[in-house]
Tab-separated table of C-alpha atoms in Angstrom:
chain	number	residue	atom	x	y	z
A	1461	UNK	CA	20.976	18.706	35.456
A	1462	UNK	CA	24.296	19.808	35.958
A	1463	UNK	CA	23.612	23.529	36.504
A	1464	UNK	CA	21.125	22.314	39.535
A	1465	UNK	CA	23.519	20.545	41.139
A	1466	UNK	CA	26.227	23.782	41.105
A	1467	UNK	CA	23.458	25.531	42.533
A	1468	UNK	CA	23.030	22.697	44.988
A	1469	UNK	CA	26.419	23.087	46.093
A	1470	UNK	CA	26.405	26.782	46.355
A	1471	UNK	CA	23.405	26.449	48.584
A	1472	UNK	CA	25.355	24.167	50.690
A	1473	UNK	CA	23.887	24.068	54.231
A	1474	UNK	CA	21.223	26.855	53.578
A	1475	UNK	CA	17.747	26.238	54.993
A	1476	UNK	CA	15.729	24.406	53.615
A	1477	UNK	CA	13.599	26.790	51.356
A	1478	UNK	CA	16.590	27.454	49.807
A	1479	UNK	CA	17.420	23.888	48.769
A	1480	UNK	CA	13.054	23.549	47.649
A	1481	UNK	CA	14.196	26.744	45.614
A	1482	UNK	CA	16.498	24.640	43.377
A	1483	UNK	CA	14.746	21.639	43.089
A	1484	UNK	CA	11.336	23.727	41.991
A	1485	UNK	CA	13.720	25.433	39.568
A	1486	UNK	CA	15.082	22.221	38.346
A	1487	UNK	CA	11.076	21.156	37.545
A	1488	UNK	CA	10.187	24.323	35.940
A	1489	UNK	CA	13.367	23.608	33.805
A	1490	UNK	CA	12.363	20.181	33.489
A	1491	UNK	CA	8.790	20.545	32.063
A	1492	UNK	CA	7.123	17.150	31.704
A	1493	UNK	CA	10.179	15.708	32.424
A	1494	UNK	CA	12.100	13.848	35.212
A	1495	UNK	CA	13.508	15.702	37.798
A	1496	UNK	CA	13.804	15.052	41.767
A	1497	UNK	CA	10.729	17.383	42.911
A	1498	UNK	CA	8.550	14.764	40.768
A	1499	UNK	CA	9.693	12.026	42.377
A	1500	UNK	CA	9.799	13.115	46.206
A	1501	UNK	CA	6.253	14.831	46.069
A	1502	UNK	CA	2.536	13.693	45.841
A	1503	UNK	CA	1.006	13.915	42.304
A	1504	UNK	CA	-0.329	17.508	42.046
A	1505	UNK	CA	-4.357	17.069	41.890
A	1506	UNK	CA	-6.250	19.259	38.821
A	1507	UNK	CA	-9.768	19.789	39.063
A	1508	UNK	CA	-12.352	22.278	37.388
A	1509	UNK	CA	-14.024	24.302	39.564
A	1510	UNK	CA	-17.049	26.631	39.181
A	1511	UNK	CA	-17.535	30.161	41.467
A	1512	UNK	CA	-19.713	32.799	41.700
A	1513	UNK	CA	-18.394	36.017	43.159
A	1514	UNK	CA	-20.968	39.064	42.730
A	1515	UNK	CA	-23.340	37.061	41.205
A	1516	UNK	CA	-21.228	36.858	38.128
A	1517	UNK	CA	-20.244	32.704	37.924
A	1518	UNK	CA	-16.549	32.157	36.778
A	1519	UNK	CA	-14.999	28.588	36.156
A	1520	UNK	CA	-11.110	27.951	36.633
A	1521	UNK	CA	-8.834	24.955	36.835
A	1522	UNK	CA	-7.292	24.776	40.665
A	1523	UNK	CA	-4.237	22.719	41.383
A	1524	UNK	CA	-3.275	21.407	44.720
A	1525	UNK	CA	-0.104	19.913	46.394
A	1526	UNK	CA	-2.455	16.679	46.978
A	1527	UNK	CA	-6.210	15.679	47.808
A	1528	UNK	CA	-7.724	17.309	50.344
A	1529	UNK	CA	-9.045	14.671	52.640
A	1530	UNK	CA	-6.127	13.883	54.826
A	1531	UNK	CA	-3.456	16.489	53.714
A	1532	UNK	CA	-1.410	17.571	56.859
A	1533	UNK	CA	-0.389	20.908	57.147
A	1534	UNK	CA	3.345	21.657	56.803
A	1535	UNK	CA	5.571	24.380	57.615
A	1536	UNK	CA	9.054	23.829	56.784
A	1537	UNK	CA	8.851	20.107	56.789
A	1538	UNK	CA	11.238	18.777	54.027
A	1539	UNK	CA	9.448	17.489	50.838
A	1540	UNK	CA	10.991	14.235	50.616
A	1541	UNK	CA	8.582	13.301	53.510
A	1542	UNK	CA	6.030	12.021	50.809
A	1543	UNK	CA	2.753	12.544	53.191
A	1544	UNK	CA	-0.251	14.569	51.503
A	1545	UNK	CA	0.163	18.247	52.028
A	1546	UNK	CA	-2.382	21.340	52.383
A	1547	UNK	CA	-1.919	24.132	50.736
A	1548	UNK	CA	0.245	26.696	52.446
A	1549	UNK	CA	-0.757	29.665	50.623
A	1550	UNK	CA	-2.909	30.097	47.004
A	1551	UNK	CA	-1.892	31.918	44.061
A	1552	UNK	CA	-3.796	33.003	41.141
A	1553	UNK	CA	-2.495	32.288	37.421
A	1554	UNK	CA	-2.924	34.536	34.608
A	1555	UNK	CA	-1.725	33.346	31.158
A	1556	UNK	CA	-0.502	35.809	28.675
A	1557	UNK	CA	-3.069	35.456	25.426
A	1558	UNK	CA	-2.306	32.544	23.803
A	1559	UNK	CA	-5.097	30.340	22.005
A	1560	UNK	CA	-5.437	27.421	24.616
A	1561	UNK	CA	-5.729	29.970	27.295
A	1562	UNK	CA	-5.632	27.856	30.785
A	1563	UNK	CA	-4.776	24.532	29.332
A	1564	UNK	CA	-1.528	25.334	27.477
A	1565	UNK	CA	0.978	22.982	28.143
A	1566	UNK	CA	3.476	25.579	29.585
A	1567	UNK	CA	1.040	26.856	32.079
A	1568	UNK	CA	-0.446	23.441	32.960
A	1569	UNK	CA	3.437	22.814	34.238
A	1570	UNK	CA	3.988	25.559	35.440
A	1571	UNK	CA	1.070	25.494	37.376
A	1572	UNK	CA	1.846	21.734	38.550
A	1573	UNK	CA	5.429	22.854	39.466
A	1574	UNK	CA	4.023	25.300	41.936
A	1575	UNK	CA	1.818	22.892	43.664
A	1576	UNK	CA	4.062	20.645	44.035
A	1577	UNK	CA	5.816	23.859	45.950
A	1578	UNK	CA	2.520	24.011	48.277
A	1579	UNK	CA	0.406	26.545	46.582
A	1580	UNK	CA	-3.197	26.331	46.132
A	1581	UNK	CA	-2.787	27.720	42.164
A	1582	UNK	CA	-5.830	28.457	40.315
A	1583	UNK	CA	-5.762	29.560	36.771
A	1584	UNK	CA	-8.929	31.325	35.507
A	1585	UNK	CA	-10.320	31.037	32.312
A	1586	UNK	CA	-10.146	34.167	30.426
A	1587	UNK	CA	-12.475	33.683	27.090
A	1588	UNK	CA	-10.540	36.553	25.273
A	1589	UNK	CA	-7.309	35.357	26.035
A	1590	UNK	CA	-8.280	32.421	23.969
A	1591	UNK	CA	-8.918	34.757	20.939
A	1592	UNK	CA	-5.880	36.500	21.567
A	1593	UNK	CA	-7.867	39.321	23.002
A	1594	UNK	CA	-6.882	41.701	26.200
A	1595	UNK	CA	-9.956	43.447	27.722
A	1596	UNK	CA	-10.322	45.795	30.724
A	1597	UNK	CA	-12.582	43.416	31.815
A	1598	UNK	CA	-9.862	40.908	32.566
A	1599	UNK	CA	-8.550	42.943	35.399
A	1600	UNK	CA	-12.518	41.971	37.252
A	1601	UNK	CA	-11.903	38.857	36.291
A	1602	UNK	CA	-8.603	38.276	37.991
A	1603	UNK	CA	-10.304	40.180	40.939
A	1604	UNK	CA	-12.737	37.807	41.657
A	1605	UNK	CA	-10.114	34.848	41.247
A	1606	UNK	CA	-8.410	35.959	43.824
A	1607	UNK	CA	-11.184	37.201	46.025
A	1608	UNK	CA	-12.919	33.876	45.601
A	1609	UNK	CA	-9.284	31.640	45.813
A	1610	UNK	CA	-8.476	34.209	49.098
A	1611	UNK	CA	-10.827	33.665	51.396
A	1612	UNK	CA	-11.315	30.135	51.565
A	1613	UNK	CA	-8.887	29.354	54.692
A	1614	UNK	CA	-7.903	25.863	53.460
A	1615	UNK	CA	-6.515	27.002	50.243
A	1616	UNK	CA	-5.225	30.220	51.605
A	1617	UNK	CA	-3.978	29.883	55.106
A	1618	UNK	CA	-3.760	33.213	57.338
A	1619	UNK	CA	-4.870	34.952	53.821
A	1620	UNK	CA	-1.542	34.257	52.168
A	1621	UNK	CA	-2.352	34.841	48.199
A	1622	UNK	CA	-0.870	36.401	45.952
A	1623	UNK	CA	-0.931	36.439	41.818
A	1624	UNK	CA	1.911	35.178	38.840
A	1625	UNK	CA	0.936	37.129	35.603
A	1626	UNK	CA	2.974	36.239	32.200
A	1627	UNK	CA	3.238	38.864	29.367
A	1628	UNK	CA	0.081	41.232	28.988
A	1629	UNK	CA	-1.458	39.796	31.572
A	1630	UNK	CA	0.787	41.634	34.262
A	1631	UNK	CA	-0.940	44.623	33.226
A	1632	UNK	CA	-4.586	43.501	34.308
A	1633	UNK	CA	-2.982	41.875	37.462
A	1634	UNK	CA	-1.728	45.047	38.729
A	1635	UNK	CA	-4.722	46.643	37.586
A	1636	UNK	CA	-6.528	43.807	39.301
A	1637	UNK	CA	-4.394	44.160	42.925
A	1638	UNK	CA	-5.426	48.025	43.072
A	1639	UNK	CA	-9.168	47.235	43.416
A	1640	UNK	CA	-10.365	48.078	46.923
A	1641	UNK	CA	-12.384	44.633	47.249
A	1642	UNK	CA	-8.643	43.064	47.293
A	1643	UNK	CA	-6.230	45.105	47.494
A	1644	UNK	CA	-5.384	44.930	50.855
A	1645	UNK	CA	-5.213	40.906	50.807
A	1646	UNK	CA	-2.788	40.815	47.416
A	1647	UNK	CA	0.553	40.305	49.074
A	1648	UNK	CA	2.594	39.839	46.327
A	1649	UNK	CA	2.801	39.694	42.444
A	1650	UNK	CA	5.212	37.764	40.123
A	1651	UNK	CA	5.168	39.645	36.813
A	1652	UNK	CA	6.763	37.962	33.847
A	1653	UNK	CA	8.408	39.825	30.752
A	1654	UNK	CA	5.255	42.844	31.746
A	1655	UNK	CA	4.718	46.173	30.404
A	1656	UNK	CA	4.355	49.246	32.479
A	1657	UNK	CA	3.195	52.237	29.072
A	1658	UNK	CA	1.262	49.670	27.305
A	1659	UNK	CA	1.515	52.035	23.557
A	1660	UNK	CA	5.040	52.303	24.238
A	1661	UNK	CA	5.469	48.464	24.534
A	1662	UNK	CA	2.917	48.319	21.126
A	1663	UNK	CA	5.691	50.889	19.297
A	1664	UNK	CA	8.251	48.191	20.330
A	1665	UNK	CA	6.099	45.027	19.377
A	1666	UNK	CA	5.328	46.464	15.870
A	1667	UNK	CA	8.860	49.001	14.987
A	1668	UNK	CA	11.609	46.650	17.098
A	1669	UNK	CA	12.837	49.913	18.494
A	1670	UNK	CA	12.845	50.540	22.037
A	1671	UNK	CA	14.473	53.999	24.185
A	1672	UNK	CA	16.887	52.926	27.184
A	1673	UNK	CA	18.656	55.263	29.144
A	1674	UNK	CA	18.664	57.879	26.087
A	1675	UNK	CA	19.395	55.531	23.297
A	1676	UNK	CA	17.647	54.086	20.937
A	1677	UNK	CA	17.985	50.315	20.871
A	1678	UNK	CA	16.261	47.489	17.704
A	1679	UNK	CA	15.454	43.634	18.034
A	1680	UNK	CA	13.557	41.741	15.275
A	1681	UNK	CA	10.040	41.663	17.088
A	1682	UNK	CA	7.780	38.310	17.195
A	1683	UNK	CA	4.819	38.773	15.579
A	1684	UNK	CA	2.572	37.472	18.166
A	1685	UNK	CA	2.183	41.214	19.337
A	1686	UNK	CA	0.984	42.405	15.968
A	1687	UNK	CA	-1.640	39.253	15.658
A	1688	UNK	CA	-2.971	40.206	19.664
A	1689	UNK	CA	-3.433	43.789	17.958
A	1690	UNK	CA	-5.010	42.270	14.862
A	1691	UNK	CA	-7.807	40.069	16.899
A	1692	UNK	CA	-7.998	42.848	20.085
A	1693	UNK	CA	-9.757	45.147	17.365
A	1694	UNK	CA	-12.265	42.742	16.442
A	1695	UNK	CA	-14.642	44.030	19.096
A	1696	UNK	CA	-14.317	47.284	18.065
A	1697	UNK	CA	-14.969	46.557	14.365
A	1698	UNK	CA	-18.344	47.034	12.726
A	1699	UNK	CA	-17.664	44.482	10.295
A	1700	UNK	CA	-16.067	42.230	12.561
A	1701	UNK	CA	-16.657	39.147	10.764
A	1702	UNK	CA	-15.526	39.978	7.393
A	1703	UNK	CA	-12.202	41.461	8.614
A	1704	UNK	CA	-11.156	38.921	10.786
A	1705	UNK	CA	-11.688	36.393	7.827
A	1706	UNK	CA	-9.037	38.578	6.170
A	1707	UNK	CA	-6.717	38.904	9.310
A	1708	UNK	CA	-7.014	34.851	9.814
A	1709	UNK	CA	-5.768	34.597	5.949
A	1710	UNK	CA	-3.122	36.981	6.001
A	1711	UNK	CA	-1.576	35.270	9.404
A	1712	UNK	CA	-1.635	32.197	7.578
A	1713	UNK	CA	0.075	33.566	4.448
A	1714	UNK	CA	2.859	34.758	6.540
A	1715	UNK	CA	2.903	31.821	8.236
A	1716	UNK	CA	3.795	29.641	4.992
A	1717	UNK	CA	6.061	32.947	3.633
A	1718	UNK	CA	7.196	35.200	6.040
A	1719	UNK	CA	8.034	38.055	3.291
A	1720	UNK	CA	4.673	37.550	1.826
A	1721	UNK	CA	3.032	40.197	0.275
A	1722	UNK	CA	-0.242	41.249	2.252
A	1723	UNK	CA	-1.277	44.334	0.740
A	1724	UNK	CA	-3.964	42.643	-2.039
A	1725	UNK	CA	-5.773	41.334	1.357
A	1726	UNK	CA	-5.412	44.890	3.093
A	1727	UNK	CA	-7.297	46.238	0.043
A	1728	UNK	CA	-10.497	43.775	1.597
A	1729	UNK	CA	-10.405	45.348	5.088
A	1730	UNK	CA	-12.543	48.442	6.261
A	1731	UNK	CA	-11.531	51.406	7.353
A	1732	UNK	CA	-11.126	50.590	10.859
A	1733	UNK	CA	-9.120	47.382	10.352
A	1734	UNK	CA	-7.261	48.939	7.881
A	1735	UNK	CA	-6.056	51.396	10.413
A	1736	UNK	CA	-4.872	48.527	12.762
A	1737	UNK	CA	-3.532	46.637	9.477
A	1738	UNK	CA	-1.300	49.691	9.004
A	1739	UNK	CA	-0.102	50.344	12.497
A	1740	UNK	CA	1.031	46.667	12.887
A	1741	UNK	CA	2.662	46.084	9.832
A	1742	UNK	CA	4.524	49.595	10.290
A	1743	UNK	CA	8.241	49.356	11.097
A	1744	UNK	CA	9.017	53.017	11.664
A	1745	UNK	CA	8.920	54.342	14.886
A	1746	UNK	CA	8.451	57.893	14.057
A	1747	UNK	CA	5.060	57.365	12.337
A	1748	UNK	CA	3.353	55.140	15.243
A	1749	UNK	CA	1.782	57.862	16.697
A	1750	UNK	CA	0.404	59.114	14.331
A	1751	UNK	CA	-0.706	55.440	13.049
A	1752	UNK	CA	-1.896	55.056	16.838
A	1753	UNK	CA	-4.124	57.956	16.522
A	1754	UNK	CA	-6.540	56.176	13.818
A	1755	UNK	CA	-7.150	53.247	15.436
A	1756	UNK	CA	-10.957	52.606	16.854
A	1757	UNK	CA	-11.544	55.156	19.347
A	1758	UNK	CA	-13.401	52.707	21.703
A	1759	UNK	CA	-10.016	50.627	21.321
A	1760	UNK	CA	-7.857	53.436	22.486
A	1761	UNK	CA	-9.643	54.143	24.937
A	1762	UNK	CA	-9.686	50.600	26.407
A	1763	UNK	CA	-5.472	50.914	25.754
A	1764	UNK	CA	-5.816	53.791	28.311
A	1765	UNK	CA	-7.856	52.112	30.500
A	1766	UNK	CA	-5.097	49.200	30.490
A	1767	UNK	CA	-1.849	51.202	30.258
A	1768	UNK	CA	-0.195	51.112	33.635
A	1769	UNK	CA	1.297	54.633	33.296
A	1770	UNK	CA	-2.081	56.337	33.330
A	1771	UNK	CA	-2.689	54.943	36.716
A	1772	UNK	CA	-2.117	55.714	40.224
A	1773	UNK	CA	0.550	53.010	41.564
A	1774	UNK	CA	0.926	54.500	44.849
A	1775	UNK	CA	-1.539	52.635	46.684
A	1776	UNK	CA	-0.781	49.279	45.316
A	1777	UNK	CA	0.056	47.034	48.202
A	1778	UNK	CA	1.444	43.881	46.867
A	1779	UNK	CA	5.167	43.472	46.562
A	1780	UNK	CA	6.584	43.344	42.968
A	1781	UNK	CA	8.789	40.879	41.733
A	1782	UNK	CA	9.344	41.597	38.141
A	1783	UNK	CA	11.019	39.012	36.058
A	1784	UNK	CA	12.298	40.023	32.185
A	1785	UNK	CA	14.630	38.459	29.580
A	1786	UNK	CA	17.210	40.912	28.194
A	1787	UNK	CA	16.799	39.741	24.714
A	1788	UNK	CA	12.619	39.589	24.981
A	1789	UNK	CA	10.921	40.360	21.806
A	1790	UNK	CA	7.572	41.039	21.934
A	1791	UNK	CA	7.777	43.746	25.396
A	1792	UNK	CA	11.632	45.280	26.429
A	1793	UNK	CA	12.967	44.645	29.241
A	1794	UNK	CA	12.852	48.321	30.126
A	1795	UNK	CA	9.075	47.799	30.964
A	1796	UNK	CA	9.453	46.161	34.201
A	1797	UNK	CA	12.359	48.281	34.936
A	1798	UNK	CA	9.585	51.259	34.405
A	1799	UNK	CA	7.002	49.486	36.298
A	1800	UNK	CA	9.680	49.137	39.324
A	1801	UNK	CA	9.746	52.621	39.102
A	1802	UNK	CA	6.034	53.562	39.152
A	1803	UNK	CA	5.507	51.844	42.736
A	1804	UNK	CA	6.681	53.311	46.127
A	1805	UNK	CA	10.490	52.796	46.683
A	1806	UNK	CA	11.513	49.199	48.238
A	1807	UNK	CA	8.172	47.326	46.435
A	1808	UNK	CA	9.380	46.228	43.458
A	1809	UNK	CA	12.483	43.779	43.186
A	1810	UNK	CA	13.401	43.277	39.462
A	1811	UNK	CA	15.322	40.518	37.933
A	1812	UNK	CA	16.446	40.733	34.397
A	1813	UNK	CA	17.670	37.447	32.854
A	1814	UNK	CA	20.099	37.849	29.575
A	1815	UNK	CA	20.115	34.318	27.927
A	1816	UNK	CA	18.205	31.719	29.734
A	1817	UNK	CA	14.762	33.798	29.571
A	1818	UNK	CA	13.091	35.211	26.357
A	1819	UNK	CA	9.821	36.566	26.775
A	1820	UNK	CA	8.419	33.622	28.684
A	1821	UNK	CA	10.179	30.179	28.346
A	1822	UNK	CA	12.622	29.232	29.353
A	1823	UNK	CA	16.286	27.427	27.249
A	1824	UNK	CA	19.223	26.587	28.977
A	1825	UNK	CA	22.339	25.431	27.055
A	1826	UNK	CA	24.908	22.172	27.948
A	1827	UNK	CA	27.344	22.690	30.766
A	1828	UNK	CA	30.301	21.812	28.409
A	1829	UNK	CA	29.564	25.416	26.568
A	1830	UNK	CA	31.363	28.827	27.028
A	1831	UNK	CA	27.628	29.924	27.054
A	1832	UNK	CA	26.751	28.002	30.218
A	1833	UNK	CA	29.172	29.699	32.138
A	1834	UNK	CA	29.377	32.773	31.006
A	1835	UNK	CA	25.446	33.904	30.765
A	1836	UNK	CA	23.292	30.524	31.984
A	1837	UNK	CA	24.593	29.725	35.496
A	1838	UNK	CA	24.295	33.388	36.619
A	1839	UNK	CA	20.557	33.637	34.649
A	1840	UNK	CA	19.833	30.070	36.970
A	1841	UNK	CA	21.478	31.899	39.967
A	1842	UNK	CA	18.728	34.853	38.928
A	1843	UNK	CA	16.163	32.923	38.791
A	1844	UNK	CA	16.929	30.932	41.680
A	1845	UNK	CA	16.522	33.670	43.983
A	1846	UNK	CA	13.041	35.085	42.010
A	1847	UNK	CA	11.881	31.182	43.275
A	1848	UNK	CA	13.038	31.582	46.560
A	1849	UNK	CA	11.157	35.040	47.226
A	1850	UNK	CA	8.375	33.532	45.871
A	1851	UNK	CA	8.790	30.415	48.255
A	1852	UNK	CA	9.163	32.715	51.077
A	1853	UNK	CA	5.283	34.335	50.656
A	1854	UNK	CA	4.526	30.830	52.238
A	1855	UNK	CA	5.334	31.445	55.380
A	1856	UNK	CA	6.375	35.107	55.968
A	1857	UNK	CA	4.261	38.503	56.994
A	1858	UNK	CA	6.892	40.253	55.087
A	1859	UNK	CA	9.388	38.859	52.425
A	1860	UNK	CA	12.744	39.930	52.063
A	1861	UNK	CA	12.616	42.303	50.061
């Protein structure tokens, strides 16, 4: 790829991590495809493994730089020296909610990517996630992935962890990193299109509109946000069954017809799922809190119990490195810039990517376009530094932030 090799040559004699931080950038670009990290590392090894931390038993897929019998630990040896590495620090996984959870292609990649890197990356399996559902309870679960992942000195050398969290899953991770059993040992997190005032990132997900700087700003929304609030609800609906048959037929109608008319299968829903019917088909932001009001009350109170702004951030230890795409639409890019805000001054370093990133994947145009050099190369540039911070928790007490 052309745009890796400019970067290449912009590196020029930089040390080493610097160079790893293009060719890991190239992969992640890459996917399941070619590219030189592939072929001058060991094949990543994927295994399932079971844990019990509290007496509650977890399962999770882990991915290592290579097999553990015989790896040799590495500092800063290059990667093209082909030996079987150890781990030089872990790093816990969280998927946004999508409906293969842990196995999704995109995270099984990006998952590989960073072993090949030298992390120790496990990625939990979060049921709800699966059902498109976001529970307090995730942020225990990420706890104890990390607690368990953390203190095993082979995966984690010297205790260097830390977590990667895409979409709504930042918001657990954080929640997850101010727990006293870990929250000393978190030492960084790499938050992904995030929210920070998780009702204000729902008005945006359902209305389009979003409030910057004293404006008032619209993209077309994906719908994915209103489905997560259509199957979150289910476990606060008394008739759970019955109205998720509905919501599964009215995401398929507008699945074959966009425009298509759902209001004969709103008439089927209860009163409760009716309320979350209305607040996620609503497109004006004036009414949404008063549409936010009548939801469930056990389901706004677990929204509170998730929302980032109703919590303490002070004593959050981990460094922040917040990722967003300008033109992300399902949470604004104004979250992370909110959640930068929320943490002690000099913990949070936030990147904001204008064409290459949309909420989570990633699309980068020919080098023979206007685009490319206009927007792309300085969004690879971006996003070739976010790699190399995240390189550096390898090695360093403190990253340079």
């Amino acid at each position: 790829m052309l745009a890796i090799a400019f970067l290449v040559a912009l590196a020029g004699c930089a040390p080493t991590r610097h160079v790893e931080a293009v060719r890991v950038l190239q992969d992640l670009a890459a996917g399941t495809g070619d590219s030189r990290l592939k072929r001058t590392t060991p094949e990543p090894l994927r295994q399932t493994v079971a844990y019990t931390v509290a007496g509650r038993a977890h399962h999770a897929d882990l991915y290592l730089p290579s097999a553990r019998e015989g790896c040799v630990t590495r500092s800063l040896a290059p990667l093209e020296a082909g030996a079987a590495h150890c781990p030089r620090a872990a790093l816990v996984a969280v998927p946004g909610a999508v409906p293969q959870g842990k196995d999704d292609p995109r995270m099984v990649a990006f998952a590989t990517t960073l072993a090949r890197a030298g992390f120790a990356v496990v990625v939990p399996e979060l049921a709800g996630y699966r059902q498109l559902r976001i529970r307090p309870s995730d942020a225990r679960e990420i706890v104890e992935a990390f607690a368990w992942v953390s203190r095993q000195p082979e995966l984690a050398p010297d205790g260097r962890a830390g977590m990667f969290a895409f979409s709504y899953s930042v918001g657990p991770a954080v929640l997850a990193a101010l727990e006293d059993d870990i929250r000393e040992q978190v030492r960084f997190i790499v938050g992904m299109g995030g929210y920070h005032d998780l009702p204000r990132a729902m008005r945006f997900f359902t209305t389009g509109w979003f409030e910057h700087a004293g404006a008032w700003h619209h993209i077309t929304p994906d719908d994915t946000g209103r489905m997560v609030l259509a199957y979150s609800s289910l476990d606060y609906l008394a008739d759970a069954a019955a109205d998720r048959a509905v919501f599964d037929r009215m995401v398929a109608q507008r699945m074959d017809d966009p425009r298509a008319d759902l209001e004969p299968l709103a008439a089927k829903l209860n009163p409760d799922a009716h309320a979350v019917y209305a607040l996620a088909l609503n497109t004006d932001p004036a009414r949404f809190d008063a549409l936010f009001a009548r939801l469930p009350r056990g389901m706004r109170e677990d929204i509170a119990r998730l929302d980032l702004a109703r919590h303490d951030l002070a004593p959050l230890q981990a460094r922040l490195i917040l990722v967003h795409g300008r033109k992300d639409n399902l949470i604004p890019y104004t979250e992370s810039l909110a959640l930068a805000d929320a943490v002690p001054a000099g913990q949070a370093r936030v990147f904001f990517i204008r064409s290459v990133l949309g909420h989570v994947d990633m699309s980068v145009s020919g080098p023979f376009s206007w685009r490319f050099w206009r927007e792309d190369l300085p969004d690879l540039w971006r996003l070739w530094r976010v790699i190399d911070l995240v390189l550096a928790e390898r090695e360093d007490a403190t990253a340079p932030y």
